[in-house]
Every structure is written in C-alpha cells, then in structure tokens.
mmCIF file of C-alpha atoms and ligand atoms in Angstrom:
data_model
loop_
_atom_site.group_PDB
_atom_site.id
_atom_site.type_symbol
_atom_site.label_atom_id
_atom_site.label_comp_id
_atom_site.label_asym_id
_atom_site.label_seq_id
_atom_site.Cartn_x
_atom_site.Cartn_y
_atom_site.Cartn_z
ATOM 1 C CA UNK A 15 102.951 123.369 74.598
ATOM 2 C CA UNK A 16 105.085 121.071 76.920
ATOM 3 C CA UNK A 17 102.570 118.216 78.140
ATOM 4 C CA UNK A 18 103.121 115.890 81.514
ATOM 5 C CA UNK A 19 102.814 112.054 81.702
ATOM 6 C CA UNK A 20 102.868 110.432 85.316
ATOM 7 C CA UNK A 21 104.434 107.209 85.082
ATOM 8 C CA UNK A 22 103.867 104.672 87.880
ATOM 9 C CA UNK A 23 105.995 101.839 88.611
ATOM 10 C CA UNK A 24 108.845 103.437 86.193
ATOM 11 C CA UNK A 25 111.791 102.032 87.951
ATOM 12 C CA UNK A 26 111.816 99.191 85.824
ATOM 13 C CA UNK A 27 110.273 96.892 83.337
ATOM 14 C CA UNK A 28 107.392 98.295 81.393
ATOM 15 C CA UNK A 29 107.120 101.502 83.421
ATOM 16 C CA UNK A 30 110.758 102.205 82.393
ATOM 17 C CA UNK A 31 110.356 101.832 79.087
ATOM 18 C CA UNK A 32 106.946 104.137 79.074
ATOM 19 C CA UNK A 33 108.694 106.896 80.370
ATOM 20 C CA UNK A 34 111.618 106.455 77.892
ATOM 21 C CA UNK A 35 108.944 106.561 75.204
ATOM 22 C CA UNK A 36 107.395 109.667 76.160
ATOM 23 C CA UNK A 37 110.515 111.901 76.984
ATOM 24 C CA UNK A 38 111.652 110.868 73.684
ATOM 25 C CA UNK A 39 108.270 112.329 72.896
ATOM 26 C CA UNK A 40 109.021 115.434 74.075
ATOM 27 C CA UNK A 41 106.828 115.048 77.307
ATOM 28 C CA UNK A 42 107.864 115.681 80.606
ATOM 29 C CA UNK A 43 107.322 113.059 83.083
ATOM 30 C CA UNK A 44 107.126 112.438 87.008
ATOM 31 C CA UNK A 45 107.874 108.784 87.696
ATOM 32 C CA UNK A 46 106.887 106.866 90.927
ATOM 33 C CA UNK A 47 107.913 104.027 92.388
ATOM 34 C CA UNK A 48 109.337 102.958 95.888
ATOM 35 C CA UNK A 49 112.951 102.447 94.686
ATOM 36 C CA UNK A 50 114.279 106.019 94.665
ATOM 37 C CA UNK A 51 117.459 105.523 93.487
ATOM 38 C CA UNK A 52 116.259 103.751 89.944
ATOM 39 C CA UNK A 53 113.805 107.036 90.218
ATOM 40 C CA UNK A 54 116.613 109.711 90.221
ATOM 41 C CA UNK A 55 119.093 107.796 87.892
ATOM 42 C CA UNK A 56 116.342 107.206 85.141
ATOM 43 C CA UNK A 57 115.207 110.990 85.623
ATOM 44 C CA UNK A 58 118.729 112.531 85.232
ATOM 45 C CA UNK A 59 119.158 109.927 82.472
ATOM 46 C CA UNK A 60 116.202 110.976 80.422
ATOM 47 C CA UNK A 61 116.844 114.868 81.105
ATOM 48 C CA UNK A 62 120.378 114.373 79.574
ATOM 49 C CA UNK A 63 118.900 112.676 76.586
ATOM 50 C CA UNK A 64 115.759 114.193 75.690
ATOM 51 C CA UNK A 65 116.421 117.917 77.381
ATOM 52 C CA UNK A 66 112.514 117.171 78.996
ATOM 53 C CA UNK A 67 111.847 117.899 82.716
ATOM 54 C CA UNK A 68 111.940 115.152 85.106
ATOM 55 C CA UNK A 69 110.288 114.647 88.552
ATOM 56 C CA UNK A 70 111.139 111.568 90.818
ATOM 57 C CA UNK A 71 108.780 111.107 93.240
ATOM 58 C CA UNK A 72 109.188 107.969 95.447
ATOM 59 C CA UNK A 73 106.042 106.543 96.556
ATOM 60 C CA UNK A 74 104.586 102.916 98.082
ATOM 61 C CA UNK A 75 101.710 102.658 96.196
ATOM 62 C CA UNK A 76 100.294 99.998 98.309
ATOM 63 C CA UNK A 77 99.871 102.892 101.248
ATOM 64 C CA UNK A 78 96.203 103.761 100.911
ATOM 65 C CA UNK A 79 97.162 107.209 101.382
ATOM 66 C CA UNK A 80 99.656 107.615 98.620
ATOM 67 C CA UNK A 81 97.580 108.651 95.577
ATOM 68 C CA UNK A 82 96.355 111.543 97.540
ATOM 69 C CA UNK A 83 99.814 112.610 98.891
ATOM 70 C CA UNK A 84 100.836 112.448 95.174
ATOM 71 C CA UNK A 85 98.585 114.793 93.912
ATOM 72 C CA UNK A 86 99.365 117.029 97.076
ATOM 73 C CA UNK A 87 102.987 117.228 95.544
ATOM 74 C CA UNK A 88 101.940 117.864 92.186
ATOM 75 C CA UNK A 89 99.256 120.690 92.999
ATOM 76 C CA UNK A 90 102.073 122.121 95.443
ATOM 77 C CA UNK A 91 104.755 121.815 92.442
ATOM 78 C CA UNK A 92 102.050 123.355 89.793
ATOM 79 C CA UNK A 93 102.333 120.477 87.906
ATOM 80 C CA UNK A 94 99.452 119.553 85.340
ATOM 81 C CA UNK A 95 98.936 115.985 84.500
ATOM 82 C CA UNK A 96 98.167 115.325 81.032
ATOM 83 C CA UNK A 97 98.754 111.602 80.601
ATOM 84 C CA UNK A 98 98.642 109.190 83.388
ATOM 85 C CA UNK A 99 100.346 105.542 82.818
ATOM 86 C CA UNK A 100 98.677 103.038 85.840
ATOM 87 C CA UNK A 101 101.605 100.523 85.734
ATOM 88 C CA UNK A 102 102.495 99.796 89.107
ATOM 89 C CA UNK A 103 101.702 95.814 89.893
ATOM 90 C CA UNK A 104 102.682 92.571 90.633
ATOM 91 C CA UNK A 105 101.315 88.861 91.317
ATOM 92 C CA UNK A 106 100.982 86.999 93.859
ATOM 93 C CA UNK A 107 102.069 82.937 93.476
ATOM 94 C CA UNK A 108 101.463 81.421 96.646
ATOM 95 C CA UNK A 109 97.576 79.710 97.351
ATOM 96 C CA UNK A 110 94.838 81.730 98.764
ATOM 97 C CA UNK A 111 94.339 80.536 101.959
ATOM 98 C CA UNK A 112 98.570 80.662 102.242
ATOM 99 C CA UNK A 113 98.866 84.379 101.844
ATOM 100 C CA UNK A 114 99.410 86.682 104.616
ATOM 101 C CA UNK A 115 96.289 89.156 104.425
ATOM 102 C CA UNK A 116 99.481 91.967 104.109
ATOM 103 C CA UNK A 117 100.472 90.877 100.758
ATOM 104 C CA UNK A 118 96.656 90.637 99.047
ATOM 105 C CA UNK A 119 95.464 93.503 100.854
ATOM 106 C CA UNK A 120 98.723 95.202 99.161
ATOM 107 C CA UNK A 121 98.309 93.995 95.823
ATOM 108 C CA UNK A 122 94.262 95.027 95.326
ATOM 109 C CA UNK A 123 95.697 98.046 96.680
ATOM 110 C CA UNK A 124 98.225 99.055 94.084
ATOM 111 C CA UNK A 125 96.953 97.872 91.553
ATOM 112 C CA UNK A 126 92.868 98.504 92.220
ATOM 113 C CA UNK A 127 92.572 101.143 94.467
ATOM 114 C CA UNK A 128 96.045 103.402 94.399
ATOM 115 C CA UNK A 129 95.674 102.827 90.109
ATOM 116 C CA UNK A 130 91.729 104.092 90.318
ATOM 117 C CA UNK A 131 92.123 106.765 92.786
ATOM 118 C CA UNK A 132 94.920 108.427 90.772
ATOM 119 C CA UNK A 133 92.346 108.501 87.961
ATOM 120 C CA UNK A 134 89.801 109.667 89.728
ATOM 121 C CA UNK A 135 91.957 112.121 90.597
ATOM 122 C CA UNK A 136 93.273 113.667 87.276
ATOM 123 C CA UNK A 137 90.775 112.778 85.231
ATOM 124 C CA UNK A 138 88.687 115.401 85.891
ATOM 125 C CA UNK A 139 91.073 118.231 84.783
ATOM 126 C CA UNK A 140 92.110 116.211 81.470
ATOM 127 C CA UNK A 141 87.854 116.428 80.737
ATOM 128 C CA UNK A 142 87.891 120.215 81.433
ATOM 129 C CA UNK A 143 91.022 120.887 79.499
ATOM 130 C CA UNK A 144 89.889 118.892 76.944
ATOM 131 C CA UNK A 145 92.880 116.734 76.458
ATOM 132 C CA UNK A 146 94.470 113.415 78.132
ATOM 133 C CA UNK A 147 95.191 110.146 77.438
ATOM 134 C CA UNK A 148 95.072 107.162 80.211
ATOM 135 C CA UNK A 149 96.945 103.619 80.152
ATOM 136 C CA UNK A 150 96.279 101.106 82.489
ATOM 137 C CA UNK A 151 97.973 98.160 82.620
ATOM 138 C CA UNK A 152 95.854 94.589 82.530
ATOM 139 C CA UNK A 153 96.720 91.779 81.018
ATOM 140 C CA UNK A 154 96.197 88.609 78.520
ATOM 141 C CA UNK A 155 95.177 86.982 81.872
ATOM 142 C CA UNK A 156 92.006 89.005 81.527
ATOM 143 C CA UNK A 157 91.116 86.910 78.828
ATOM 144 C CA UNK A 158 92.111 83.668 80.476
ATOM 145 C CA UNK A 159 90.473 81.401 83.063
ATOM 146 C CA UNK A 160 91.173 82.117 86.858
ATOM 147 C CA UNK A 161 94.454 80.794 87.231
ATOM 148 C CA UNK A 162 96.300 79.841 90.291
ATOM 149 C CA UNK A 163 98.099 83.528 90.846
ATOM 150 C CA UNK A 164 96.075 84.457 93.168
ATOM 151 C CA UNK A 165 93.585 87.169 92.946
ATOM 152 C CA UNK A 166 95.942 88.624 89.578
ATOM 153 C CA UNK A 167 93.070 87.103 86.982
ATOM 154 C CA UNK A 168 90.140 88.927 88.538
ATOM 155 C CA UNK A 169 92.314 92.320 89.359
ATOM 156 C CA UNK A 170 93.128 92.393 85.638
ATOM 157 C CA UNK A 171 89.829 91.691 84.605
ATOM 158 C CA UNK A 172 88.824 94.647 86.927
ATOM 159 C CA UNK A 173 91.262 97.206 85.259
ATOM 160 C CA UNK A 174 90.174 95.734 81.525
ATOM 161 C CA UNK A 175 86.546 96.558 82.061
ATOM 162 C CA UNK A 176 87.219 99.839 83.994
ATOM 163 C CA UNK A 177 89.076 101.143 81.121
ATOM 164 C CA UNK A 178 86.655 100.287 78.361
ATOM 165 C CA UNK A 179 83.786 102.042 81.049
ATOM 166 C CA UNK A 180 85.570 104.960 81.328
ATOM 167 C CA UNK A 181 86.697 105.528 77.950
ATOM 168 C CA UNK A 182 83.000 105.199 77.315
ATOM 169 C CA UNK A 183 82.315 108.241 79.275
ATOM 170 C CA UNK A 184 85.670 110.488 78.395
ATOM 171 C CA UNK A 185 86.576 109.490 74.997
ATOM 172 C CA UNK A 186 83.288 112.340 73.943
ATOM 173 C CA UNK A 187 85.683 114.804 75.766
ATOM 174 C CA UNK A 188 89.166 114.129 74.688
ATOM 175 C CA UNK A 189 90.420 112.190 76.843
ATOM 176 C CA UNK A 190 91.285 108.358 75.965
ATOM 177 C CA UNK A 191 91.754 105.119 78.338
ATOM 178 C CA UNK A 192 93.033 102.003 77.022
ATOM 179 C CA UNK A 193 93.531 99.105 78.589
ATOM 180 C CA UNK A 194 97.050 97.542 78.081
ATOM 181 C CA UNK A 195 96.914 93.962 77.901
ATOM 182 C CA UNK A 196 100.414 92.479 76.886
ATOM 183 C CA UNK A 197 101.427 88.722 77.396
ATOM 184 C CA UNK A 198 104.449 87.244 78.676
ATOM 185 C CA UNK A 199 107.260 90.344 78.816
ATOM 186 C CA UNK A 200 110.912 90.345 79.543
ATOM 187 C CA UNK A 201 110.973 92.596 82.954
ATOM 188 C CA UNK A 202 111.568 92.304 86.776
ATOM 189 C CA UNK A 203 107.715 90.733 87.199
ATOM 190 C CA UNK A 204 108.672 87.354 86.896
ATOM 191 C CA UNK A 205 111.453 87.753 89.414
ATOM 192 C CA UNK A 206 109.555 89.578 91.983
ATOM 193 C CA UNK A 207 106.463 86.512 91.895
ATOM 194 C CA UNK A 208 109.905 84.093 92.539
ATOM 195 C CA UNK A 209 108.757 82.300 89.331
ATOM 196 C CA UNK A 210 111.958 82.920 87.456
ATOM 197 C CA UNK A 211 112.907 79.359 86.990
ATOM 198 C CA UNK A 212 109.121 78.152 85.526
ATOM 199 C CA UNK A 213 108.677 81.260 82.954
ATOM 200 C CA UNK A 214 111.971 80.662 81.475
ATOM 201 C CA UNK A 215 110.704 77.049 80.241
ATOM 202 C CA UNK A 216 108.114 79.140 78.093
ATOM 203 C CA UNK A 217 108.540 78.883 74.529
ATOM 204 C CA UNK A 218 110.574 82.471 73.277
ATOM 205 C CA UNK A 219 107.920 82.857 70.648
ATOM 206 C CA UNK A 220 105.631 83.624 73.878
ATOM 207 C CA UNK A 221 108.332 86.661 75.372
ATOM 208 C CA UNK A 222 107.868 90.061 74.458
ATOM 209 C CA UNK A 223 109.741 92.846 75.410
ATOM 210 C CA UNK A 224 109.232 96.190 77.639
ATOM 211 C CA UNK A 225 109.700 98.603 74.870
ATOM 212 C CA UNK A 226 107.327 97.085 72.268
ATOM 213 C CA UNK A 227 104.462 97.037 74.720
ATOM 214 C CA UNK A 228 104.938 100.358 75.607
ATOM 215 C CA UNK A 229 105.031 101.425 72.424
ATOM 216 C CA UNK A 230 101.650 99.174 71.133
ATOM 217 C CA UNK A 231 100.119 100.847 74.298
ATOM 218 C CA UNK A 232 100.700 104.893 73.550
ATOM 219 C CA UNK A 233 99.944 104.221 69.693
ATOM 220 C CA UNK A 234 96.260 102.767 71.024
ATOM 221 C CA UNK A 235 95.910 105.455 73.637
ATOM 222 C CA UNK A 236 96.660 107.782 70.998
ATOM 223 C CA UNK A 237 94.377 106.422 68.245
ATOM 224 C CA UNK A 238 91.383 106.177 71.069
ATOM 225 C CA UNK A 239 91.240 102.434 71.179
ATOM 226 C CA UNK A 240 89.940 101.477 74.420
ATOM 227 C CA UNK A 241 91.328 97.330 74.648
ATOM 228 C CA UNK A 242 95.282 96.684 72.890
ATOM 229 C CA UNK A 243 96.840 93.223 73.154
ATOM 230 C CA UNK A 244 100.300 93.644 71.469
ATOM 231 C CA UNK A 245 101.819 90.791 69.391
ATOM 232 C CA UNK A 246 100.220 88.159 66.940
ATOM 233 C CA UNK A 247 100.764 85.841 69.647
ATOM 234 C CA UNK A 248 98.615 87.367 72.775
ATOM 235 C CA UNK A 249 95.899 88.822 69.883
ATOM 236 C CA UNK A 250 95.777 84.660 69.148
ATOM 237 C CA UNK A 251 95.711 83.328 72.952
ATOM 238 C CA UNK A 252 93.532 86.277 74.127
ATOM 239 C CA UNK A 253 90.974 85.533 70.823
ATOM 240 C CA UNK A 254 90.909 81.823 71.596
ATOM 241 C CA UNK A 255 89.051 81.565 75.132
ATOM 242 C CA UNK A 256 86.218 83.773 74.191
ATOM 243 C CA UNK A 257 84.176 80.812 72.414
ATOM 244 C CA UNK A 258 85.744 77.909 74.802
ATOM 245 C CA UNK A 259 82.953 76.747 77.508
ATOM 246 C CA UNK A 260 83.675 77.759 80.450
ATOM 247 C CA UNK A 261 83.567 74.137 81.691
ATOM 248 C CA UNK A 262 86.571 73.326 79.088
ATOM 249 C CA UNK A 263 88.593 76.648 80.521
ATOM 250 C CA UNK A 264 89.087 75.265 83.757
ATOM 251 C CA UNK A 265 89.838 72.044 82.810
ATOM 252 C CA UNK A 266 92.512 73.367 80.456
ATOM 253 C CA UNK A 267 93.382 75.926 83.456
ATOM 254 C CA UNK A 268 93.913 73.104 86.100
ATOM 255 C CA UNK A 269 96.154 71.147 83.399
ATOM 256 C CA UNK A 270 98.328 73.836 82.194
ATOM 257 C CA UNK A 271 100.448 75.269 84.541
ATOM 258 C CA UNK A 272 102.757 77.594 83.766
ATOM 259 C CA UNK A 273 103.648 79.313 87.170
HETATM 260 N N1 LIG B 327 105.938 91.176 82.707
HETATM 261 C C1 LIG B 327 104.856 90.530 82.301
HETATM 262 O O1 LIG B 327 104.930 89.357 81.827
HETATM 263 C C2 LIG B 327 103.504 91.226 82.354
HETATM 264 C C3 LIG B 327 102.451 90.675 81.594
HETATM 265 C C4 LIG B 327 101.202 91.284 81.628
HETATM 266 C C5 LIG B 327 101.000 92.412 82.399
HETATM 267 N N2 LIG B 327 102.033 92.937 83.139
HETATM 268 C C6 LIG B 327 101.748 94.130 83.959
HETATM 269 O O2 LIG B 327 102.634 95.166 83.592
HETATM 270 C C7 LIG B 327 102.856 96.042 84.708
HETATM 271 C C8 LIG B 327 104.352 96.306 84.851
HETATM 272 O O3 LIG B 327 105.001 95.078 85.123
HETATM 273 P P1 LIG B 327 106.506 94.789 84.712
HETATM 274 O O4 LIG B 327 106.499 93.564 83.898
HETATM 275 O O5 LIG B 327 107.171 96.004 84.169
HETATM 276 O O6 LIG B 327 107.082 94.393 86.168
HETATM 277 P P2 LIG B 327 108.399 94.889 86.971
HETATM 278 O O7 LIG B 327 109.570 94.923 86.067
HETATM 279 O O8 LIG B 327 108.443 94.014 88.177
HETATM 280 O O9 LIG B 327 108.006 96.380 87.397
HETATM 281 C C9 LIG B 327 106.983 96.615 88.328
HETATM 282 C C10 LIG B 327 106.989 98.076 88.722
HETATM 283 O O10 LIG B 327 105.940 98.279 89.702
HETATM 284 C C11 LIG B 327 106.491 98.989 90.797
HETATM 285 N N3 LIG B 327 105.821 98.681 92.054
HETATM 286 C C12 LIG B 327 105.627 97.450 92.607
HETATM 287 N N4 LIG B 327 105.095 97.579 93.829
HETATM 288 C C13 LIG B 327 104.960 98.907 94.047
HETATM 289 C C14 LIG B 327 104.488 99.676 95.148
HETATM 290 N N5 LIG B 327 104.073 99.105 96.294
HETATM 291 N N6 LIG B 327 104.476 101.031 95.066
HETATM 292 C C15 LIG B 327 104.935 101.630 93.924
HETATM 293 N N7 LIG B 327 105.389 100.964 92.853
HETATM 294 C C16 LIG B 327 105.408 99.619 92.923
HETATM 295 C C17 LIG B 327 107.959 98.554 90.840
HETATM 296 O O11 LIG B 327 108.741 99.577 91.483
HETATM 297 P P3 LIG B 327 109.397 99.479 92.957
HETATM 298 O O12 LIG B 327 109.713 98.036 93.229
HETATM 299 O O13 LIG B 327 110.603 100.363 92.831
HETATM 300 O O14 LIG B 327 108.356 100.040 93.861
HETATM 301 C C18 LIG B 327 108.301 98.494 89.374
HETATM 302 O O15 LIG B 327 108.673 99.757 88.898
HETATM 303 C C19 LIG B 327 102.208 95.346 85.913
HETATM 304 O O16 LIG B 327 100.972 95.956 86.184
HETATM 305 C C20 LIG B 327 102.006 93.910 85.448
HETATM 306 O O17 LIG B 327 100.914 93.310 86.083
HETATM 307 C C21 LIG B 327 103.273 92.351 83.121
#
C-alpha cells in the first residue's frame, strides 16, 4: 500500500529535505509552498528519482483560508493524507512595537493557525484508519528564554506543547505527533529573518544541516516519541535551561545576543 505525506514549506530548507526523505521512502507526497516553481522542479525531480507520485500545490499559508482550500484540492483529487509534515515558518527580527501588524498577524498565522488547522483537518481520518504520523516543526527556542525574535519563542513553545497534547490523545490510535525541535540549521531561514551576517559568526559546531533533522524527525515520529531535539549539541543547550531560574534566563537572554 502506497501511503501520502503532505509536506509544507517544501521548497526549501528542511521541508525540502523531508520530502526527499520520504519519496526515497517510497511515499508519495504533495508539497506546498508559495514558490511554485521550486514546487514543480522538486516534484518532477523526486518522480524521476524515486518513481513516487508527486503533487505541487502552491499555497500562502499565511491566507487564513488556505488550509481549508487545501484539503478542498485533496478531497477533489481523492487524495488520502497519511503523514502530515507542519514545516512552513519563519521569524520575525525586528522589535515588537516596530512590526507592521501584517507581518505578526502572518507569522501566528502560518505557523499557529494554518499548521493546527491542517491537523485538525486530517487527523481525524489518520484515527479512523488507524494509521498516521504528524511532525511539527518547533524549535530549541522552546527551551530557551523569550528572546528578542519576536513572538518566534512563544509560537514554538505553542507547537512543542500541542504536539506532546495531541500525541497524548492519538498515539492510543496509531497515529504519532512529534514535535521537531532542531537548533541552528543550514537553510534559507536565516536569510529570509535578514540575519545572514550575525548567524554566520556562530560557532560551526552549533550548524546542523536540513537532511539530518529531517531524518532525526521521521525516525521519532516513527518510533512514537512525542519531543526530538537532534544533535548532542541542541540535546545539551535544550537540557541546560530547565534547572536555570528564571531570573538568571533573562539575564543570560538580554546578554547573549545572537540575532
Ligand atoms: N533553520 C533553522 O535554524 C531552524 C531552527 C529551528 C527551527 N526551524 C524551523 O524549521 C522550519 C523550516 O525552516 P527552514 O530552516 O527550512 O527555513 P527556510 O529554508 O526558510 O524554509 C521555509 C519554508 O517555509 C515556507 N513558507 C514561508 N512562508 C510561507 C507561507 N506564507 N506560505 C507557505 N509556505 C511558506 C517557504 O516557502 P515559500 O517561501 O516558497 O513560501 C519555505 O519552503 C520552520 O518552521 C522553522 O521555524 C528552523
């Protein structure tokens, strides 16, 4: 039996390399993103390779009504969805009170709302069929004091302790969610947030690449466990702030910055 993965964001960085991972899997896979072209090249791409199907299906997932007019495409196409991959997102790096309303309103939306709503809306045929797996993507940050990016702490926080809740109530039915918490990773991210110049003074031992997390994230999806931080190096950073006071956290926040 041929099983689906939807893919979102998959026109580069992480979401790339997730649907690379599971055609080479053997599953088919529709990928969304707004960037068409990268849609259709990586889809004819990955057909060639891995003799899978491949759906393209360009999509702004900051639009409040895209996650429905997704599923409206797949339910027209026939198309089951047996693994869904909430990647889509990006950060913010300009203050608060300096941000149009346009681009916070649009980043809780992809990456809260669009991400939940397309859960809510396959979930429930992954319970009844008894099978599905779920990856959302948070991040170390969710282990890390608010930082200056914005609202990107708390949303990642938000999808970390969704995805444990949920897995609570599916895992007894088959169907996993994990949340995907990687650290510093060599993608588009860092060029989107303009921050190019200030992540490349990290230490390398901090940089990770697309591929590995993807691959650290469908090896916990598929094992059932609900929280995966891949590398020594984010298990370390992530394990470190849980016993620091919170008093010590910001100070250490308002010290280091990084972005
Ligand atoms: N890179 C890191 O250091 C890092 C660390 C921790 C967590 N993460 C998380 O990992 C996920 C993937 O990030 P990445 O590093 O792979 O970043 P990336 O290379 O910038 O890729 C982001 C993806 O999201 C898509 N996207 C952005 N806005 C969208 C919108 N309005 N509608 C639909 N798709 C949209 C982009 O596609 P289009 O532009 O074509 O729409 C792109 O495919 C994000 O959730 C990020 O928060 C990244």
């Amino acid at each position: 039996m041929t099983r689906t993965a939807l893919i979102t964001g998959a026109s580069a960085g992480i979401g790339t390399a997730f649907a690379e991972l599971l055609a080479a899997e053997g599953y088919d896979v529709v990928l969304v993103a707004r960037r068409a072209e990268r849609l259709n090249d990586l889809a004819e791409a990955l057909v060639d390779r891995y003799g899978i199907s491949a759906l393209p299906l360009p999509a702004d997932l900051a639009h409040p009504a895209a996650p429905a007019a997704i599923c409206g495409q797949l339910a027209e196409s026939g198309i089951e969805i047996d693994a869904l991959i909430n990647n889509a997102g990006l950060s913010g790096s300009t203050a608060f009170t300096e941000t149009p309303w346009e681009k916070i309103a649009a980043e809780l939306q992809i990456q809260v709302n669009s991400a939940t709503e397309l859960t809510h809306r396959l979930a429930p045929a992954m319970r009844e069929r008894g099978w599905g797996r779920i990856v959302n993507l948070s991040s170390i940050a969710a282990f890390q004091p608010p930082a200056e990016s914005l609202l990107y702490t708390g949303i990642k926080t938000y999808v970390l302790n969704m995805s444990q809740a949920l897995n609570m109530e599916l895992s007894p039915h088959g169907v996993h969610v994990t949340a995907l918490c990687p650290g510093f990773t060599r993608s588009e991210f860092h060029d989107v947030m303009e921050t190019r110049e200030a992540a490349n003074r990290l230490p390398g031992l901090l940089w990770g690449d697309a591929d590995q997390v993807a691959r650290a994230g469908w090896s916990a999806v598929m094992r059932g466990k609900p929280v995966c931080v891949p590398r020594t190096v984010n298990k370390f950073l992530a394990a470190s702030m849980r016993p620091v006071p919170l008093a010590t956290q910001y100070a250490m926040s308002a010290r280091i910055k990084v972005l």
